[in-house]
XYZ file of C-alpha atoms in Angstrom:
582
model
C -43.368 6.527 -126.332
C -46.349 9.209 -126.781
C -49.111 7.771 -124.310
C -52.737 7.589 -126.235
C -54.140 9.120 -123.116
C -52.249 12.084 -123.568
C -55.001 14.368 -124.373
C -52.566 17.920 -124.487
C -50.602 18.023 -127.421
C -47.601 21.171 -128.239
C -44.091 21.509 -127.902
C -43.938 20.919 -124.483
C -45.876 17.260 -124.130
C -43.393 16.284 -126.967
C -40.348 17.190 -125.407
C -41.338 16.001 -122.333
C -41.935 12.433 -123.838
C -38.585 12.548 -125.437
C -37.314 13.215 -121.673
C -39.160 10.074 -120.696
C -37.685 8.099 -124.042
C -33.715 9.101 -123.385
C -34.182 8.152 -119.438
C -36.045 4.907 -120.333
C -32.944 4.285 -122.706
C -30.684 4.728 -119.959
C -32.282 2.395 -117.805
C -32.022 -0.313 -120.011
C -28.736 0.345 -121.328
C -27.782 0.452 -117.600
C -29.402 -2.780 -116.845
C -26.978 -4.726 -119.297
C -24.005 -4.578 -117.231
C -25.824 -6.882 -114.507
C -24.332 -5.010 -111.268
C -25.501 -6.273 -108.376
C -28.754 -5.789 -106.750
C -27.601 -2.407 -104.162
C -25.838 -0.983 -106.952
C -28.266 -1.284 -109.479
C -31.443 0.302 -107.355
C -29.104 3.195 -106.379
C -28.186 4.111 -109.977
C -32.087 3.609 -111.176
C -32.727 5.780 -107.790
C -30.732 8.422 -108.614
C -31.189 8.837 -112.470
C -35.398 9.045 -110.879
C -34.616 11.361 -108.599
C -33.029 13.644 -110.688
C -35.428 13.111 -113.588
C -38.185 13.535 -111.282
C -37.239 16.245 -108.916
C -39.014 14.411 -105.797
C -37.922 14.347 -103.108
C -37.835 10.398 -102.254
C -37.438 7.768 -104.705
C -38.409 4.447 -103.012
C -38.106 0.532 -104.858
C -39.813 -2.311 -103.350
C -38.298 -5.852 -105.268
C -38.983 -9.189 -104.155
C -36.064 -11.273 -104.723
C -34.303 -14.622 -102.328
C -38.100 -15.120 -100.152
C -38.138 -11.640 -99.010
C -38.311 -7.965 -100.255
C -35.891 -5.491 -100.790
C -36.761 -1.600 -99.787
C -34.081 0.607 -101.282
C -34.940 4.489 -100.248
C -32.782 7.508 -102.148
C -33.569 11.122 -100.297
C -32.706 14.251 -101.823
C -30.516 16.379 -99.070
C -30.539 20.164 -100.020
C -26.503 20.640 -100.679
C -25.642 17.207 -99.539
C -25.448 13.959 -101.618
C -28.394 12.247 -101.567
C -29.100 9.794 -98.992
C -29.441 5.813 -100.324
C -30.422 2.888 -97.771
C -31.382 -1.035 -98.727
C -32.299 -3.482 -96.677
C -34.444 -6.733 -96.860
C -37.982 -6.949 -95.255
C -39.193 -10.564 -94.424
C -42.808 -11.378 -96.178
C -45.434 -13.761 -94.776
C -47.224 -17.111 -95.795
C -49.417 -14.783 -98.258
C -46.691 -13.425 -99.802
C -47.295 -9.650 -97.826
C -44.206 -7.520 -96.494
C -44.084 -7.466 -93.190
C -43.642 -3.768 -91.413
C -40.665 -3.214 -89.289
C -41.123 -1.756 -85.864
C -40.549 1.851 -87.730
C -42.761 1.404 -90.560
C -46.301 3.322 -90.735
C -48.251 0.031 -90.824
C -51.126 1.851 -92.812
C -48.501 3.121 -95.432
C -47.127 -0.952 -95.501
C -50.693 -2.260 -95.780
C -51.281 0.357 -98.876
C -48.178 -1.011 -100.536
C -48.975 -4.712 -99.924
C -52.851 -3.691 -101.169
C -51.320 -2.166 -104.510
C -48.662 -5.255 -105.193
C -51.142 -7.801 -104.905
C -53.629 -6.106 -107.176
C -56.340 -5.905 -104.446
C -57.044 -1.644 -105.514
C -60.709 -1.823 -107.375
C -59.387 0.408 -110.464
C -62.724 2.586 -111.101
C -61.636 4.979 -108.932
C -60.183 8.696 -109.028
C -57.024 8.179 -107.428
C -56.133 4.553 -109.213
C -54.924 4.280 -112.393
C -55.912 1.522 -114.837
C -52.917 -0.215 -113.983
C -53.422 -0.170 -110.689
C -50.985 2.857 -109.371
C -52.362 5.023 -106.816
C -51.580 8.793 -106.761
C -52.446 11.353 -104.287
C -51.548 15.424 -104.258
C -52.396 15.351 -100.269
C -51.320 12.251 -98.584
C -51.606 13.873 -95.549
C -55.532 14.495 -95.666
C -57.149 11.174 -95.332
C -58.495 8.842 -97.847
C -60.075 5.742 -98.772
C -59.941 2.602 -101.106
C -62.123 0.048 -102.644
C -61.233 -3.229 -102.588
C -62.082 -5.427 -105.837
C -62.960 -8.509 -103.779
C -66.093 -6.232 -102.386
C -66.584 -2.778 -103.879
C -68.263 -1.346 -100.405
C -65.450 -2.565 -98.633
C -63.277 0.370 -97.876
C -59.539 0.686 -96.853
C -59.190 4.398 -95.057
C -55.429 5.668 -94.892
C -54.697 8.412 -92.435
C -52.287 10.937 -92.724
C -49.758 8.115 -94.554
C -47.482 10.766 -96.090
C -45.328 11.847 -93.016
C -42.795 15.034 -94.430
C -44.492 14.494 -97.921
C -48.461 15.422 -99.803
C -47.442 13.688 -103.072
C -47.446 10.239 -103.835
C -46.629 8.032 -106.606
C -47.231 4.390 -106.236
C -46.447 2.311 -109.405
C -47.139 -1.351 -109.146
C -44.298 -3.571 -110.909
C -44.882 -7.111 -112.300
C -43.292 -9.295 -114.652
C -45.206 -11.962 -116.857
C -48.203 -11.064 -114.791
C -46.122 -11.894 -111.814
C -46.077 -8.705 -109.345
C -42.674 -8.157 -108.244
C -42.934 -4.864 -106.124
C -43.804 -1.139 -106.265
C -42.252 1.873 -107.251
C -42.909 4.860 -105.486
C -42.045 8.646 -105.784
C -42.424 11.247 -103.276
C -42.721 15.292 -103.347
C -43.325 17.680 -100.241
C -44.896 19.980 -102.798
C -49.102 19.045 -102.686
C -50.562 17.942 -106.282
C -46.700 17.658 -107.508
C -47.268 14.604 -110.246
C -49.708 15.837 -113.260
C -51.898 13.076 -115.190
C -49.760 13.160 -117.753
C -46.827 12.714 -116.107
C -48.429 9.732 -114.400
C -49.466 7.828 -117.544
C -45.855 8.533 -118.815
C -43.924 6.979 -115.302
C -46.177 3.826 -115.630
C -45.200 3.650 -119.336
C -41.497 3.644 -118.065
C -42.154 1.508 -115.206
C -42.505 -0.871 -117.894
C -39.755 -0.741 -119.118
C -38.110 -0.582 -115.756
C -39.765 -3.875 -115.201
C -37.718 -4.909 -118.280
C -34.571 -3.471 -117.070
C -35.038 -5.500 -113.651
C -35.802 -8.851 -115.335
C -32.405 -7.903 -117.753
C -30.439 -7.515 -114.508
C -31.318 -10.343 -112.777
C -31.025 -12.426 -115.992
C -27.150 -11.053 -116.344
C -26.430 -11.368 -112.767
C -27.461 -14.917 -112.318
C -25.567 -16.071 -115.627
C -22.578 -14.245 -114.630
C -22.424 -16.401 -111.479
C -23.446 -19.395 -112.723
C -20.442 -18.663 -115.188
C -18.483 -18.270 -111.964
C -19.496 -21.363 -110.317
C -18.668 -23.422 -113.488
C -15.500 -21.768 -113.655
C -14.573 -23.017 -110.189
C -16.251 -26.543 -110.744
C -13.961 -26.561 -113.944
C -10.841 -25.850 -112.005
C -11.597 -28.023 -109.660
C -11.751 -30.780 -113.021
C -8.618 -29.690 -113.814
C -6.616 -30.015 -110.765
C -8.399 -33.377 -109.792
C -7.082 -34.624 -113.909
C -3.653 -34.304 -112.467
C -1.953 -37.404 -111.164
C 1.235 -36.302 -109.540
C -0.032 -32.960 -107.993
C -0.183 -33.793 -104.411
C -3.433 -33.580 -102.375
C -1.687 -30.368 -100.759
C -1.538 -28.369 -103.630
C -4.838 -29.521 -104.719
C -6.477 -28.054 -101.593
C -4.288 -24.868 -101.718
C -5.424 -24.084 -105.484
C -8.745 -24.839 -104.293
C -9.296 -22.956 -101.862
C -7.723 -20.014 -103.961
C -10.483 -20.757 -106.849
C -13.379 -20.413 -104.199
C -13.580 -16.734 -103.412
C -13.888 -15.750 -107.713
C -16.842 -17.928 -107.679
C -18.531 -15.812 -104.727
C -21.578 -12.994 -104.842
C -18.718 -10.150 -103.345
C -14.844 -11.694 -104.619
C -13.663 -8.835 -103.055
C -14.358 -9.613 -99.307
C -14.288 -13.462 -99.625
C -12.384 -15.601 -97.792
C -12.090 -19.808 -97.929
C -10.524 -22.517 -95.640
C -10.345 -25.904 -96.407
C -9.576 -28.334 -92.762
C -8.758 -31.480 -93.366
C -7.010 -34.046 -91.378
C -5.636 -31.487 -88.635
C -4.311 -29.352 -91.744
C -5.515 -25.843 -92.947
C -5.704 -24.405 -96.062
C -6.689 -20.955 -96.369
C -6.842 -17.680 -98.305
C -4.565 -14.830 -96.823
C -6.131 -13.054 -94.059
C -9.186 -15.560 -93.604
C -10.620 -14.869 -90.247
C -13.678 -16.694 -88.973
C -16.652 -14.146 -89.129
C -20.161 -13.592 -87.997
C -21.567 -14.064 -91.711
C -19.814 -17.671 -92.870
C -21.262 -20.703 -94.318
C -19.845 -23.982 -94.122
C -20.057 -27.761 -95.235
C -18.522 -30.678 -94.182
C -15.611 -32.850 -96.160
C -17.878 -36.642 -95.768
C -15.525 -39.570 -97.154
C -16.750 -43.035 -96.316
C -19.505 -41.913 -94.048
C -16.720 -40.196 -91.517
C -16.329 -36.403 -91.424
C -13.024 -35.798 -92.416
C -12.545 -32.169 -92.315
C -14.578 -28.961 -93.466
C -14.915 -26.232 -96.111
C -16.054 -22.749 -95.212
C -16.368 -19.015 -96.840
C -16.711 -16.283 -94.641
C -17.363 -12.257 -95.819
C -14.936 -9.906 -94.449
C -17.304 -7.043 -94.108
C -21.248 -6.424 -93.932
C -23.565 -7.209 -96.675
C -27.193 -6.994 -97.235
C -29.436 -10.068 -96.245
C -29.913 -12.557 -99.070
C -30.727 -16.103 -99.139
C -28.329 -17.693 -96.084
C -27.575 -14.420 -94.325
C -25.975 -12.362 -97.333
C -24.946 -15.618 -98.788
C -26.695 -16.829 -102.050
C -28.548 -20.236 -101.901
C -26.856 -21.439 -105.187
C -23.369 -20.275 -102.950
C -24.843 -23.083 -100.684
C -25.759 -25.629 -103.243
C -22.212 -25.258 -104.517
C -20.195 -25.120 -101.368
C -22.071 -28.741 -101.090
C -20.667 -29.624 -104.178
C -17.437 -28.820 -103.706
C -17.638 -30.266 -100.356
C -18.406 -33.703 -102.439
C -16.265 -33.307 -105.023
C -13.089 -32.493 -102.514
C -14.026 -35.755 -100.869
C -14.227 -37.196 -104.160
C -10.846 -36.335 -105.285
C -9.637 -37.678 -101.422
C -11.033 -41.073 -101.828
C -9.679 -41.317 -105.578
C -6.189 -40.438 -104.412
C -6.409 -42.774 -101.337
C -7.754 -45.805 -103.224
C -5.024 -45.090 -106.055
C -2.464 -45.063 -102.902
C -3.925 -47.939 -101.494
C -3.625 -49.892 -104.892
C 0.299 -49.297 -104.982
C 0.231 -49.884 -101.355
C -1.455 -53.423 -102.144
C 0.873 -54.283 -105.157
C 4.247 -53.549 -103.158
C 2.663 -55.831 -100.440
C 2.439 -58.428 -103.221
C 5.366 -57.808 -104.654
C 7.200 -57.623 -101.776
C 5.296 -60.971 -100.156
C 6.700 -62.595 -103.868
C 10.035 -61.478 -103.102
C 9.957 -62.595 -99.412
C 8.275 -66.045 -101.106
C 11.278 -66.437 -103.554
C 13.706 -65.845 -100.937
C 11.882 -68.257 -98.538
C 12.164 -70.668 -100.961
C 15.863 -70.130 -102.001
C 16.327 -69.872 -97.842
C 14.987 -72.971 -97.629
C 17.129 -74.829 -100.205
C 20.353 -73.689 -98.525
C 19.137 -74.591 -95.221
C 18.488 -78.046 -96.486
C 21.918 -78.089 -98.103
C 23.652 -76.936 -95.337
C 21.906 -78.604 -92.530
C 23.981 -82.360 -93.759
C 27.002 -80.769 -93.937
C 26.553 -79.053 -90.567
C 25.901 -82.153 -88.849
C 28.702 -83.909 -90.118
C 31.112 -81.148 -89.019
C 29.104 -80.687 -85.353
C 29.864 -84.606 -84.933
C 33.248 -84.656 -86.156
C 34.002 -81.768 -83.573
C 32.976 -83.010 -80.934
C 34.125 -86.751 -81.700
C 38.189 -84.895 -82.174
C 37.019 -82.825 -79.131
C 36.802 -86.260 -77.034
C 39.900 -87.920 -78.308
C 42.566 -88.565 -75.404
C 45.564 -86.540 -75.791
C 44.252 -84.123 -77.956
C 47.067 -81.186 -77.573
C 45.960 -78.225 -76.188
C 46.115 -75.936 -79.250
C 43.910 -78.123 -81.606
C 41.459 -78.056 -78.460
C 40.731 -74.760 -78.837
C 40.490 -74.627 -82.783
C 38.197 -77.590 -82.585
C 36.102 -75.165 -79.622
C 35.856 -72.470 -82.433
C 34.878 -75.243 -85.136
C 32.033 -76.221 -82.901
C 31.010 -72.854 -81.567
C 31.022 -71.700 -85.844
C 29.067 -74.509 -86.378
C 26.599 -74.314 -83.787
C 25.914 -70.317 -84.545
C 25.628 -71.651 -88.386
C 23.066 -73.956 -87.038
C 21.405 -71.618 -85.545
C 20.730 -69.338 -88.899
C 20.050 -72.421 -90.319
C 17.193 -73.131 -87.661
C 15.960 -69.212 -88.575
C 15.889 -69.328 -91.906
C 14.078 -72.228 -92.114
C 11.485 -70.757 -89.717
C 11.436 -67.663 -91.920
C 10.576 -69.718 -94.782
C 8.052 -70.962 -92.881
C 9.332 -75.216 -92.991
C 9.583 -75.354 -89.196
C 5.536 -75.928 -88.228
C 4.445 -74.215 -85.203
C 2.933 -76.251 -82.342
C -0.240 -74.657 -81.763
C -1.947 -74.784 -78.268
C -4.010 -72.018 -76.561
C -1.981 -69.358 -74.619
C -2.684 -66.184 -73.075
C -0.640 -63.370 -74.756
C 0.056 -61.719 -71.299
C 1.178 -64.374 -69.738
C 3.854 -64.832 -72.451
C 4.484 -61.208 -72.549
C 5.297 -61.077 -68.883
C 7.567 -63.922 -69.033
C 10.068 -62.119 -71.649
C 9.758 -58.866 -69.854
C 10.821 -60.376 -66.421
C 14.063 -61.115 -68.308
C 14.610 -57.398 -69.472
C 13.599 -55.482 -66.287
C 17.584 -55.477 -65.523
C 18.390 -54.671 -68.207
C 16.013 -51.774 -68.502
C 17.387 -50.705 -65.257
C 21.176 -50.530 -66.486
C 20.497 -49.060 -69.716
C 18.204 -46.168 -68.447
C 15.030 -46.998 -70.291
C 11.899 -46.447 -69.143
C 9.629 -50.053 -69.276
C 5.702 -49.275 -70.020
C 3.525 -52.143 -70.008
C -0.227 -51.608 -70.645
C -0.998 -55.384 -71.003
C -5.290 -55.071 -71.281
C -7.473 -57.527 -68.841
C -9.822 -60.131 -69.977
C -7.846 -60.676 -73.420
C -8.884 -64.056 -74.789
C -6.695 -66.908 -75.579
C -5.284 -67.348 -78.879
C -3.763 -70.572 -81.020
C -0.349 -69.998 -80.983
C 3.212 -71.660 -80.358
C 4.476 -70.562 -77.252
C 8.132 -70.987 -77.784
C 7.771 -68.946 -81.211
C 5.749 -65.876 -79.816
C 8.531 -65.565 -77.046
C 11.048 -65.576 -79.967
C 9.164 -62.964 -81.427
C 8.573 -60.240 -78.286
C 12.184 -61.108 -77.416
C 13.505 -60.079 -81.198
C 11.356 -57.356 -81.253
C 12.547 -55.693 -77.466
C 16.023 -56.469 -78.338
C 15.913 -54.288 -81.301
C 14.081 -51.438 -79.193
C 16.840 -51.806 -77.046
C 19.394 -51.343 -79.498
C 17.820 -48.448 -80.831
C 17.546 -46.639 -77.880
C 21.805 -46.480 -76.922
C 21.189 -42.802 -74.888
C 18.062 -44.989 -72.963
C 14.100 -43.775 -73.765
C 10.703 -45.243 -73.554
C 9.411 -49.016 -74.234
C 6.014 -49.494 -74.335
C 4.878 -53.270 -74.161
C 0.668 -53.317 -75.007
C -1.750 -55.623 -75.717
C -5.173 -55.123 -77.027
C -8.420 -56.832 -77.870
C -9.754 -55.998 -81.067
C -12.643 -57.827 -83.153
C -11.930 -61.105 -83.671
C -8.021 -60.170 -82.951
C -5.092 -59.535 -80.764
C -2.707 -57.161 -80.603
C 0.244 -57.019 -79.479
C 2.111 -53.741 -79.861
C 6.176 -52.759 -78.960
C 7.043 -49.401 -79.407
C 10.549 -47.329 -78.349
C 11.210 -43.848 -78.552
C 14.714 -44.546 -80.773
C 16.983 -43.388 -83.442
C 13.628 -44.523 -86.026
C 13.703 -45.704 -89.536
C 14.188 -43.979 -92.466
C 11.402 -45.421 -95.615
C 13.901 -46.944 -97.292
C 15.169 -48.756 -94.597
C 11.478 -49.514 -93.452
C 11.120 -51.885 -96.894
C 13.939 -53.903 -95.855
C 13.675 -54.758 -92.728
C 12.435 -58.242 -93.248
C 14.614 -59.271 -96.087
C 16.618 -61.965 -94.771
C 20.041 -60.751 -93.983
C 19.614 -57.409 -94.428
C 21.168 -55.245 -91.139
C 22.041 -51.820 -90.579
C 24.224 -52.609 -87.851
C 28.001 -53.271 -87.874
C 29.493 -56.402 -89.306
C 28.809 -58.781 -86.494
C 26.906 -57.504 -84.407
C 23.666 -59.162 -86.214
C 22.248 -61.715 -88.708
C 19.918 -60.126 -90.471
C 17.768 -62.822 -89.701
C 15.676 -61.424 -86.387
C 12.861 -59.199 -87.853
C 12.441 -62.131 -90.902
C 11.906 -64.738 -88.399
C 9.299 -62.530 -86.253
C 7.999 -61.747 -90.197
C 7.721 -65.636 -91.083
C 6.218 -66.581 -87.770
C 3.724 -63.862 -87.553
C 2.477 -64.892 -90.831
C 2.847 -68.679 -90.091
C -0.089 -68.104 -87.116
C -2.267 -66.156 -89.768
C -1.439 -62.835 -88.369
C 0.128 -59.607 -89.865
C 2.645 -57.104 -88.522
C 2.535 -53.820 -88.965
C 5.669 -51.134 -88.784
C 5.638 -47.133 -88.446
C 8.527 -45.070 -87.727
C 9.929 -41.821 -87.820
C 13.838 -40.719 -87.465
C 14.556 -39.156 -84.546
C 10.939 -40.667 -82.954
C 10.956 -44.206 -82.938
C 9.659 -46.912 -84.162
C 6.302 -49.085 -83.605
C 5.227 -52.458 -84.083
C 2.162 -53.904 -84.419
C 1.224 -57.216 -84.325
C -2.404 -58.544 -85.424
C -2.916 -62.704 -84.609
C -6.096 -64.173 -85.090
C -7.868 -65.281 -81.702
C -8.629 -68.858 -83.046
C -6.329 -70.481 -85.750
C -7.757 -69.815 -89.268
C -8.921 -72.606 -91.080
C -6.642 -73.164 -93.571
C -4.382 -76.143 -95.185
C -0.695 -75.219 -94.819
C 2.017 -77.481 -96.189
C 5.417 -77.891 -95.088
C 8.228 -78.949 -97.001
C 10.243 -82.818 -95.246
């Protein structure tokens, strides 16, 4: 590493380059293990300071749209004194001075990093480094843009008469300074000079080698996460709630500082976070989009202080991937919910196939029986009539007739579940027809200590319907909130206008439904009360003539909660062809 312009030669100039040789190895053997910016300019700091002997080593990198000053000061029987921090630069590239900062000494740094020095001059080197043995008697630069153009520095040294200022640049790109300061006057020899720029070149090396290991290393670390993220989204039956826990517990390795990271993922109401995540005053955040609706949030927060980067200390490839994952979470939510919607949409179908095949086999028996039935409701009552009937076969021909009229009447229902009794459609005001079944219950409400709500909304336009059948259907539906509510509760009657529909929703605060129970409830003949005390046949019928006035019906329930009903009919009758079986 001999400079040419070395003009002493001896034992001493060669021993002195091998000095330079073994630190410049050091340098670059430190540079491979890619530590992070802070750590890196103290270690380069402190192996110059102590080859040195100055009394200030002092970096100046450019790095994330600003510049980072790191300062190391030898303390006499102390350990030396480090400091970094990042300086904001303006439109032409220039650091701008703080409000402590000697703006002559700034203006000589930005003058050297941009390559402004004209080099044939005593105190400039030929690659542009400016050296002085007395910065504290004042001096002047040319400029290369106009040689009589002078810059005059005053007194720029403060504590310290030697200066060092190395200019550093990488593929002709400058990059920042090095400087090294003595209080002893004329401390750096020309020599020693030639030799520092000669391993500022290799420093420049060194910092290029760093920030070439550091930003693989976390691009590694973001692909890592991403990958996890593949893997956890490639399984089927993990439920979304352990997908956002392992998540969020794959975010914090893929971070600048692991150590102090902390993740939450919100969504729906729910959190998932890290252990001890606390929002902080450095945190970055994006929002979980699905469909165009915000659906919940991601965000990383630092637990402790750390040097300005990009988005406060935050990188801004940390921001481009906290975006992605932001997407790819939603992603993962809207392939889950469509896959749950598809199963939701084929047990409707099967379910509507097994409520069509039992319609149909409904239908034949009701057809069967309904001959039968007549003959034996005539019969009765022609035996009932007869003169001298005794008194015993009286009565047995009441219960033959009362049997036969209640058999009637499931005959009547499940031939309206199977939709073969037509509806006679006329236009009716839903709460009108809602008030006229709840005048019947108010009693009723009264005796069995339950509280009646109704929130029956003004204005709501008429709808096709068959007045006699939507009666049916409120009346089934409060006589089963009534049941479920034996201790008394709530019952909330509502109606509502929505789109092109109206709703009309019944919900109780009773004993609820358990899921099971919830995809039976309008299979004909299925009950979960005790043997006769009911059909079977109510919540089938309000299913069947729902569906019969194009509308659909809704159910949610909890045990222990209650149970709510909504019903959706169209506001005009839908223009369809609908055939009934003679």
């Amino acid at each position: 590493m001999r400079h040419p312009r070395i003009v002493k030669d001896g034992a001493f100039q060669s021993e002195l380059v091998e000095k330079f040789k073994v630190l410049s190895h050091q340098i670059l053997e430190y540079s491979n293990r890619g530590e992070l910016r802070g750590d890196f300019q103290r270690e380069i700091s402190s192996m110059l300071l102590d080859f040195s002997g100055c009394n200030v080593i002092e970096f100046w990198l450019k790095g994330h749209g600003k510049y980072f000053r790191s300062e190391m000061v030898c303390l006499v029987g102390k350990p030396s004194l480090f400091d970094i921090k990042p300086y904001a630069q303006n439109e032409k590239g220039e650091i701008i001075p703080g409000p402590n900062d000697h703006p002559e000494l700034i203006d000589l740094y930005n003058t050297i990093i941009q390559g402004r020095i004209d080099l044939s001059q005593p105190m400039v080197t030929e690659r542009g480094s400016v050296w002085t043995g007395n910065a504290k008697k004042p001096f002047s630069l040319r400029l290369k843009v106009n040689k009589k153009l002078h810059r005059r520095y005053d007194d720029i040294g403060g504590d310290y008469s030697s200066l060092l200022l190395i200019p550093l640049s990488v593929n002709r790109e400058n990059i920042g300074l090095l400087g090294l300061k003595s209080k002893s006057s004329h401390y750096f020899k020309k020599d020693e000079i030639f030799l520092y720029e000669d391993l500022s070149r290799d420093l420049e090396i060194a910092i290029t080698h760093r920030d070439a290991q550091v930003d693989l290393r976390e691009r590694i670390k973001e692909l890592t996460c991403l990958y996890r993220i593949a893997q956890l989204a490639a399984q089927p039956d993990l439920p979304m709630r352990d997908i956002l826990h392992e998540i969020v517990k794959a975010i914090p390795p893929a971070w600048l500082y692991p150590e102090i990271t902390h993740a939450r993922i919100l969504f729906n109401g729910d959190s998932f976070s890290t252990p001890d995540f606390q929002p902080g005053r450095h945190q970055q955040r994006a929002d979980i989009i699905i469909n165009g609706k915000k659906r919940g949030s991601i965000e990383v927060v630092y637990g402790e202080e750390r040097p300005e980067l990009d988005e406060g200390p935050f990188l801004k490839e940390e921001r481009v991937l906290l975006d992605t994952l932001s997407k790819e979470i939603a992603n993962i939510i809207m392939g889950r919910e469509a896959a749950q919607d598809k199963l939701n949409l084929e047990e409707q179908v099967r379910h509507a196939d097994r409520l069509a095949t039992i319609g149909q086999l409904a239908a034949g028996v009701a057809h069967e029986l309904n001959e039968p039935l007549g003959s034996i409701l005539g019969f009765s009552q022609l035996v009932k009539k007869s003169p001298g009937l005794p008194y015993q076969v009286g009565r047995d021909m009441e219960k033959i007739l009362n049997a036969s009229l209640h058999a009637r009447d499931i005959v009547k229902k499940l031939l309206i579940f199977a939709r073969q009794m037509p509806p006679q459609r006329i236009k009716v005001n839903l709460n009108q027809l809602v008030e006229e079944c709840l005048n019947f219950f108010k009693s009723r409400c009264a005796r069995d200590k339950i509280e009646l709500i109704c929130a029956l909304s003004p204005n709501l336009p008429e709808i096709d319907a068959d007045p006699s059948q939507i009666n049916q259907v409120v009346i089934n539906l409060m006589v089963n909130a009534f049941q479920a509510m034996p201790q008394g509760g709530k019952l909330k009657v509502q109606t509502v206008f929505e789109g092109d529909r109206v709703l009309l929703i019944i919900e109780d605060t009773g004993i609820g439904m358990s899921e099971e129970v919830l995809e039976k409830i309008f299979t004909p003949f299925f009950t979960t009360k005790e043997v006769g005390k009911g059909t079977g046949l109510g919540l089938p019928v309000v299913h069947g003539i729902v569906t019969s006035h194009g509308g659909s019906i809704q159910v949610y329930s909890q045990i222990g909660r209650g149970t709510r009903f909504e019903i959706q009919l169209p506001m005009t009758r839908p223009n369809v062809k609908e055939t009934y079986s003679e």
